[in-house]
């Protein structure tokens, strides 16, 4: 699980209409690109649309409203949106020919970054809505119905989370035994390659009360594993009882007291914000899973400085030592960028050396993509595409070798697995290990939502196979 996973989730959970139904009978097709935060936002938008009378469809041809929840992180991600809009323009024309209406909306980070420009490039779009204004979605749609083209990209003063409807128990159950919960949004770090501070705004933490209430609601509906989300999740801070200052470590401790919430995860963390209380939470709280996504981007101090990451490779390695001392079996995952402006062969070798020192269980690596408006885009010495390609290939080969070693090292081990869903083959179920590995068991091993003890019998290319071991014996 990672903020970079491109998730194309066409399955916004089926919502039921409640309250005043202004759009009864209408159907929405919601497509999600980008990170888990977008997945969470899509669910909240889907809840808001359900309250407005929309039901969800997974068939774009059936939809009265198509909403794209977009990602701006790399050029490819952003351009995908425009090819999708091209297809939708044709669909809209087909609908119009038979007297049907199709409303097209663009939400997410492309909406925030490009705003009105989207309407210029794609006049077929009716609505552009940025991540901070999703609670205004029903009103924006009402304005579209009155014939307006709507662009909502202001940073709303009101808290969108306060104003978005809570999911119903039914929706939560439909979404399964694992859930995402956004606890922090935005970023003040301004890494020189990154658009997030511009698309998501400055860092905002949700309150302890809001988070606990939502987590309790999830747990009551059968959620067993909660992943706390934030662009800089470990910068989360809040006020605990008696006015105490809380960081993510304290929040995890509070959430671990909620009955039923057996597993807690969080993503994505910045190395600078890994404080001692959070590291201690990995040591002291069994609910906090031994897995940490801690992107480093580069192993070269020169490049780290140019990226404005504000730490050195040695700082990062010292931090990893400290985390491993607290929790020896922790698996690490990372993000890397190759070909940042000015990156030399030596800089790239330093990245490979850092990777060799850490041995990541999982990793995501990208070619640097210059993003409009970020300082990196204006830097000198851009690296040729062919060099980026070659570096990416070498880095990925090394990372995959380590990933494979990690997978294979699980064979023979006993571990807990949360059973999440039916497997692809009849008679199978798929769960996750504490280290986020997919684990396949026989359906007789337990029900969805059960956490069972298993022994790993073999490693497939993408998953592990296991048999239950009796916890009594
Ligand atoms: N907040 C997280 C990252 C969010 S973006 C962090 O600080 O690590 C997810 C990942 O996308 C980043 O870690 C980075 O590896 C990659 N990324 C971001 N901007 C990029 C760009 N312009 N080109 C290539 N990769 C990029
Ligand atoms: Fe982007 Fe850096 Fe903020 Fe992560 S910490 S979201 S990479 S600016
Ligand atoms: Fe993409 Fe926005 Fe997430 S740019 S990675 S969808 S925060």
XYZ file of C-alpha atoms and ligand atoms in Angstrom:
514
model
C 0.000 0.000 0.000
C 1.469 3.275 -0.972
C 0.605 6.805 -1.806
C 1.845 6.267 -5.331
C -0.186 3.255 -6.178
C -2.265 4.229 -9.122
C -5.596 2.969 -8.119
C -8.351 2.947 -10.630
C -11.233 2.194 -8.404
C -14.398 2.225 -10.444
C -16.335 0.803 -7.579
C -17.536 3.649 -5.483
C -19.553 1.801 -2.869
C -23.239 1.597 -3.616
C -24.881 4.383 -1.665
C -28.448 4.545 -0.469
C -30.370 7.759 -0.657
C -31.113 9.403 2.640
C -32.578 12.751 3.621
C -33.589 15.294 0.989
C -33.061 13.572 -2.332
C -32.511 16.228 -4.935
C -31.140 13.874 -7.541
C -33.238 10.767 -6.913
C -32.899 8.145 -9.632
C -29.633 9.559 -10.958
C -26.488 7.529 -11.228
C -22.877 8.469 -10.681
C -19.762 6.810 -12.055
C -16.783 7.775 -9.952
C -13.267 6.988 -11.110
C -10.310 7.385 -8.780
C -6.699 8.005 -9.762
C -3.682 8.611 -7.561
C -3.128 7.913 -3.903
C -5.126 6.434 -1.044
C -6.163 9.898 0.001
C -8.106 10.109 -3.237
C -9.668 6.715 -2.510
C -10.820 7.988 0.869
C -12.068 11.261 -0.657
C -13.972 9.336 -3.332
C -15.753 7.397 -0.626
C -16.680 10.615 1.159
C -17.879 12.177 -2.117
C -19.859 9.050 -2.829
C -21.480 9.391 0.616
C -22.304 13.042 -0.107
C -23.793 12.116 -3.484
C -25.797 9.268 -1.937
C -27.291 11.737 0.511
C -28.200 13.855 -2.503
C -30.036 10.952 -4.160
C -27.377 9.539 -6.479
C -26.750 5.825 -6.626
C -23.449 4.443 -7.865
C -22.876 2.606 -11.102
C -19.849 0.751 -12.342
C -20.938 1.153 -15.958
C -20.011 4.519 -17.385
C -22.711 4.262 -20.088
C -25.411 4.155 -17.377
C -24.185 7.253 -15.599
C -25.859 10.672 -15.435
C -22.774 12.042 -13.710
C -19.176 11.029 -14.298
C -16.729 12.285 -11.729
C -12.980 11.814 -12.188
C -10.972 12.096 -8.977
C -7.607 12.978 -10.419
C -3.883 12.966 -9.601
C -1.294 15.581 -10.597
C 1.852 14.048 -9.136
C 3.576 13.186 -12.425
C 2.884 14.362 -15.945
C 1.604 10.959 -17.025
C -0.963 10.897 -14.236
C -2.284 14.327 -15.178
C -2.363 13.609 -18.910
C -4.412 10.459 -18.332
C -7.256 12.698 -17.279
C -7.346 14.475 -20.611
C -7.472 11.242 -22.603
C -10.337 10.096 -20.389
C -12.103 13.427 -20.956
C -11.738 12.900 -24.722
C -13.620 9.596 -24.442
C -16.246 11.190 -22.239
C -16.798 13.985 -24.760
C -17.824 11.325 -27.284
C -20.086 9.611 -24.770
C -21.727 12.913 -23.928
C -22.409 13.520 -27.623
C -23.939 10.025 -27.983
C -26.154 10.690 -24.967
C -27.182 14.098 -26.305
C -28.219 12.488 -29.617
C -30.852 10.469 -27.737
C -31.881 13.319 -25.451
C -29.962 12.162 -22.358
C -27.850 14.427 -20.246
C -24.369 13.625 -18.999
C -22.660 15.813 -16.441
C -18.877 15.601 -16.342
C -16.928 16.631 -13.264
C -13.212 16.774 -12.520
C -12.213 16.545 -8.853
C -8.877 15.946 -7.142
C -5.423 17.371 -7.590
C -5.622 18.183 -11.317
C -8.783 20.150 -10.563
C -6.975 22.113 -7.860
C -3.816 22.666 -9.910
C -5.403 23.594 -13.215
C -8.808 24.981 -12.243
C -10.435 26.928 -15.042
C -7.745 25.802 -17.508
C -9.512 22.411 -17.585
C -12.641 24.054 -18.993
C -10.532 25.710 -21.666
C -8.828 22.469 -22.689
C -11.968 20.356 -22.307
C -15.131 22.404 -22.817
C -17.127 19.214 -22.267
C -16.428 19.495 -18.528
C -19.254 20.986 -16.428
C -17.677 21.036 -13.004
C -14.166 21.428 -11.589
C -13.911 20.859 -7.850
C -10.755 20.866 -5.712
C -10.120 18.593 -2.714
C -10.873 21.248 -0.095
C -14.428 21.865 -1.286
C -15.980 18.416 -1.605
C -18.628 19.222 0.974
C -19.972 21.752 -1.526
C -20.401 19.085 -4.211
C -24.224 18.794 -4.033
C -24.591 22.582 -4.303
C -22.105 22.747 -7.146
C -24.128 20.099 -8.996
C -27.313 22.065 -8.416
C -25.616 25.067 -10.040
C -24.567 22.891 -12.991
C -28.218 21.816 -13.389
C -29.130 25.495 -13.621
C -26.790 25.748 -16.598
C -23.646 27.122 -14.936
C -20.094 25.884 -15.540
C -18.765 25.601 -12.004
C -15.161 25.929 -10.796
C -14.720 25.429 -7.026
C -11.061 25.592 -6.116
C -10.941 28.040 -3.206
C -9.560 26.766 0.024
C -12.734 26.558 2.034
C -12.637 28.173 5.440
C -15.084 25.676 6.852
C -13.835 22.173 7.632
C -14.909 19.903 4.807
C -14.795 16.854 7.071
C -17.313 18.467 9.452
C -19.681 19.070 6.572
C -19.400 15.820 4.630
C -21.970 13.227 5.657
C -20.690 10.218 7.569
C -20.846 6.932 5.697
C -23.727 4.685 6.688
C -22.996 1.408 8.456
C -24.124 -0.331 5.286
C -21.553 1.536 3.187
C -18.755 0.683 5.588
C -19.703 -2.987 5.633
C -19.799 -3.002 1.804
C -16.269 -1.577 1.707
C -14.821 -4.451 3.726
C -12.827 -5.151 6.863
C -10.025 -2.686 6.145
C -10.532 1.060 5.873
C -8.704 4.304 5.267
C -9.134 7.328 7.498
C -7.611 10.664 6.565
C -6.198 12.288 9.712
C -4.005 14.941 8.129
C -4.047 16.717 4.818
C -1.739 19.012 2.939
C 1.970 19.569 3.164
C 4.300 22.362 4.293
C 7.521 20.638 3.259
C 7.834 21.953 -0.301
C 10.144 19.336 -1.728
C 11.300 20.967 -4.933
C 9.902 18.220 -7.205
C 6.444 17.983 -5.689
C 3.034 19.486 -6.476
C 1.273 18.332 -3.320
C 1.782 21.539 -1.287
C 0.070 23.384 -4.142
C -2.736 20.905 -4.798
C -3.565 20.029 -1.209
C -2.601 23.230 0.551
C -0.871 23.597 3.884
C -0.814 20.971 6.602
C -4.052 20.561 8.507
C -4.678 17.934 11.190
C -8.152 16.641 11.982
C -9.149 16.734 15.636
C -8.764 13.796 17.999
C -12.522 13.801 18.614
C -13.371 13.621 14.890
C -10.861 10.870 14.256
C -11.870 8.780 17.260
C -15.573 9.095 16.396
C -14.957 7.972 12.826
C -12.679 5.127 13.900
C -15.308 3.911 16.399
C -17.901 3.973 13.665
C -15.644 1.895 11.418
C -14.937 -0.600 14.210
C -18.627 -0.950 15.049
C -19.291 -1.836 11.401
C -16.701 -4.618 11.455
C -13.511 -2.882 10.292
C -10.490 -4.672 11.795
C -7.629 -2.773 10.205
C -7.449 0.982 9.891
C -4.870 2.867 7.835
C -4.458 6.485 8.878
C -3.751 8.682 5.897
C -1.975 11.948 5.388
C 0.421 13.427 2.836
C 2.646 13.833 5.864
C 0.778 11.652 8.268
C 3.449 11.700 10.946
C 3.241 15.491 11.095
C -0.266 14.988 12.532
C -0.715 16.764 15.829
C -3.679 17.331 18.044
C -4.882 18.082 21.528
C -5.521 15.179 23.846
C -7.334 15.122 27.188
C -6.386 17.951 29.608
C -4.987 19.911 26.715
C -1.984 17.639 26.189
C -0.130 17.995 22.888
C -0.495 14.794 20.945
C 1.514 13.455 18.036
C 0.741 10.435 15.906
C 2.190 8.044 18.528
C -0.369 9.175 21.120
C -3.165 9.042 18.551
C -2.243 5.461 17.650
C -2.310 4.549 21.320
C -5.794 6.040 21.717
C -7.079 4.254 18.597
C -5.586 0.946 19.732
C -8.015 1.070 22.682
C -11.041 0.838 20.388
C -12.423 -2.703 20.615
C -12.245 -4.559 17.306
C -9.563 -2.360 15.743
C -6.824 -4.939 15.898
C -4.492 -3.520 13.301
C -3.321 0.026 12.720
C -1.194 1.393 9.911
C -0.327 4.873 8.702
C 1.030 6.371 5.525
C 2.898 8.413 4.197
C 5.570 9.521 6.634
C 8.383 12.013 6.224
C 11.727 11.083 7.842
C 11.909 14.479 9.583
C 8.676 13.848 11.469
C 9.423 10.359 12.872
C 9.488 11.360 16.541
C 10.411 9.166 19.512
C 6.800 8.671 20.630
C 5.908 7.309 17.219
C 8.898 4.987 17.183
C 7.926 3.850 20.692
C 4.404 3.091 19.424
C 5.947 0.495 17.110
C 7.649 -1.056 20.133
C 4.789 -0.867 22.612
C 1.527 -1.258 20.729
C 0.760 -4.696 19.277
C -1.933 -3.088 17.084
C 0.651 -0.996 15.213
C 1.766 -3.183 12.347
C 5.506 -3.733 11.754
C 5.536 -1.975 8.411
C 6.618 1.531 7.604
C 6.548 3.471 4.363
C 9.343 5.994 4.762
C 10.299 7.574 1.445
C 13.842 8.849 1.016
C 13.833 9.710 -2.726
C 17.633 9.689 -3.103
C 20.752 8.476 -1.339
C 22.883 11.446 -2.394
C 23.252 14.332 0.048
C 23.685 16.774 -2.797
C 20.431 15.699 -4.415
C 18.589 15.477 -1.096
C 19.603 19.096 -0.520
C 18.464 20.161 -3.993
C 15.194 18.341 -3.350
C 14.788 20.270 -0.074
C 14.256 17.038 1.859
C 16.108 18.597 4.793
C 18.001 15.503 5.897
C 21.086 13.608 4.772
C 21.452 9.965 3.783
C 23.256 9.343 7.096
C 20.361 10.935 9.043
C 17.982 8.594 7.284
C 20.086 5.496 7.949
C 20.480 6.458 11.612
C 16.703 6.824 11.838
C 16.194 3.378 10.297
C 18.602 1.922 12.895
C 16.605 3.523 15.671
C 13.308 2.215 14.297
C 14.732 -1.271 13.874
C 16.073 -1.185 17.416
C 12.525 -0.488 18.618
C 10.909 -3.105 16.396
C 13.413 -5.563 14.956
C 11.002 -7.207 12.493
C 9.772 -3.985 10.910
C 9.541 -4.050 7.113
C 10.419 -0.863 5.309
C 9.049 0.532 2.147
C 10.274 3.556 0.234
C 9.872 5.904 -2.708
C 12.671 6.909 -5.059
C 13.085 9.441 -7.799
C 15.807 8.942 -10.404
C 17.028 11.675 -12.705
C 16.301 14.710 -10.556
C 18.000 17.740 -12.190
C 21.754 17.590 -11.677
C 21.830 13.909 -10.644
C 25.192 12.454 -11.684
C 26.256 8.817 -11.938
C 27.881 9.172 -8.509
C 24.675 10.544 -7.008
C 22.783 7.623 -8.460
C 25.351 5.155 -7.085
C 24.759 6.691 -3.669
C 21.069 5.855 -4.029
C 21.909 2.240 -4.870
C 24.190 2.110 -1.825
C 21.468 3.402 0.443
C 19.085 0.786 -0.958
C 21.663 -1.930 -0.269
C 22.031 -0.691 3.290
C 18.302 -0.643 4.014
C 17.009 -3.614 1.993
C 13.418 -2.522 1.460
C 10.617 -5.078 1.603
C 8.673 -2.964 -0.863
C 9.482 0.110 -2.936
C 8.187 2.496 -5.554
C 10.499 4.247 -7.945
C 9.894 6.905 -10.540
C 11.630 8.901 -13.198
C 11.678 12.565 -12.260
C 8.819 14.361 -13.950
C 9.126 18.168 -14.053
C 5.922 19.683 -12.689
C 4.795 23.171 -13.638
C 5.162 25.671 -10.811
C 7.626 23.617 -8.758
C 11.227 24.839 -8.262
C 12.658 21.604 -9.705
C 11.140 22.326 -13.103
C 13.254 25.500 -13.392
C 16.535 23.945 -12.260
C 19.498 23.521 -14.561
C 20.935 20.227 -15.796
C 17.852 18.201 -16.527
C 18.796 14.558 -16.990
C 18.145 13.055 -20.433
C 15.223 10.610 -20.622
C 17.498 7.769 -21.767
C 19.681 8.181 -18.664
C 16.604 8.248 -16.441
C 15.380 5.049 -18.118
C 18.668 3.244 -17.572
C 18.887 4.347 -13.928
C 15.318 3.365 -13.224
C 15.940 -0.080 -14.645
C 19.012 -0.650 -12.491
C 17.312 0.627 -9.375
C 14.219 -1.462 -9.952
C 16.271 -4.602 -10.540
C 17.982 -4.108 -7.179
C 14.745 -3.276 -5.366
C 12.985 -6.340 -6.829
C 15.829 -8.572 -5.721
C 15.398 -7.364 -2.142
C 11.629 -7.611 -2.372
C 11.911 -11.199 -3.544
C 14.332 -12.026 -0.716
C 11.854 -10.610 1.760
C 9.004 -12.665 0.322
C 11.015 -15.866 0.269
C 12.230 -15.301 3.835
C 8.597 -15.570 4.976
C 8.327 -19.230 3.983
C 8.162 -21.446 7.046
C 7.276 -18.550 9.348
C 4.174 -18.377 11.518
C 2.242 -15.131 11.418
C -1.215 -13.607 11.782
C -3.361 -12.995 8.742
C -6.442 -10.812 8.468
C -8.797 -12.510 6.015
C -10.039 -9.778 3.683
C -11.901 -11.249 0.741
C -12.614 -14.283 -1.415
C -9.671 -15.443 -3.509
C -9.569 -15.520 -7.282
C -9.981 -19.291 -7.325
C -12.984 -21.007 -5.764
C -12.298 -22.329 -2.301
C -9.647 -19.679 -1.547
C -9.567 -16.602 0.632
C -7.034 -13.771 0.582
C -5.722 -12.004 3.610
C -2.773 -9.835 4.577
C 0.207 -10.512 6.751
C 1.366 -7.861 9.243
C 3.886 -6.888 6.511
C 1.143 -6.196 3.970
C 1.845 -9.325 1.949
C -1.190 -10.947 0.328
C -1.640 -14.419 1.831
C -3.830 -17.092 0.274
C -5.539 -19.616 2.533
C -8.237 -22.236 2.118
C -11.739 -20.887 2.739
C -12.128 -23.317 5.629
C -9.368 -21.411 7.445
C -11.730 -18.675 8.586
C -14.315 -16.047 7.719
C -13.706 -12.629 6.226
C -12.723 -10.365 9.118
C -11.087 -13.154 11.111
C -7.483 -12.819 12.158
C -5.922 -16.265 12.120
C -2.509 -17.737 12.807
C -0.941 -19.374 9.775
C 2.270 -20.969 8.667
C 3.583 -19.848 5.281
C 4.031 -22.918 3.094
C 5.298 -21.337 -0.113
C 5.837 -18.066 -1.940
C 4.175 -17.368 -5.281
C 5.215 -14.469 -7.549
C 2.802 -11.995 -5.982
C 1.512 -13.680 -2.861
C 2.200 -16.179 -0.122
C 0.361 -19.445 0.479
C -0.383 -20.556 4.003
C -2.096 -23.099 6.206
C -3.708 -22.351 9.530
C -1.985 -23.389 12.702
C -4.086 -23.982 15.737
C -3.531 -21.158 18.190
C -4.067 -23.637 21.038
C -1.294 -25.897 19.877
N 4.378 12.853 1.053
C 5.094 11.798 0.531
C 5.033 11.632 -0.960
C 3.848 12.010 -1.728
S 4.034 11.886 -3.460
C 6.556 11.981 0.904
O 6.959 12.995 1.363
O 7.300 11.079 0.689
C 4.464 10.210 -3.673
C 5.763 9.960 -4.344
O 5.713 10.377 -5.681
C 6.939 10.689 -3.769
O 7.441 10.049 -2.645
C 7.909 10.707 -4.912
O 8.724 9.573 -4.896
C 7.008 10.667 -6.132
N 6.988 11.959 -6.817
C 6.477 13.117 -6.376
N 6.674 14.103 -7.270
C 7.319 13.547 -8.318
C 7.826 14.053 -9.552
N 7.711 15.327 -9.882
N 8.438 13.175 -10.389
C 8.583 11.874 -10.054
N 8.139 11.362 -8.910
C 7.513 12.177 -8.041
Fe 5.525 16.250 -1.617
Fe 7.656 16.492 -0.076
Fe 5.254 17.119 0.854
Fe 5.850 14.577 0.395
S 6.821 15.910 1.905
S 3.965 15.624 -0.170
S 7.144 14.717 -1.395
S 6.332 18.184 -0.754
Fe -1.808 12.495 -6.661
Fe -2.935 14.368 -5.267
Fe -2.458 12.029 -4.176
S -1.334 14.658 -6.727
S -0.627 11.366 -5.243
S -3.841 12.420 -5.823
S -2.317 14.004 -3.188
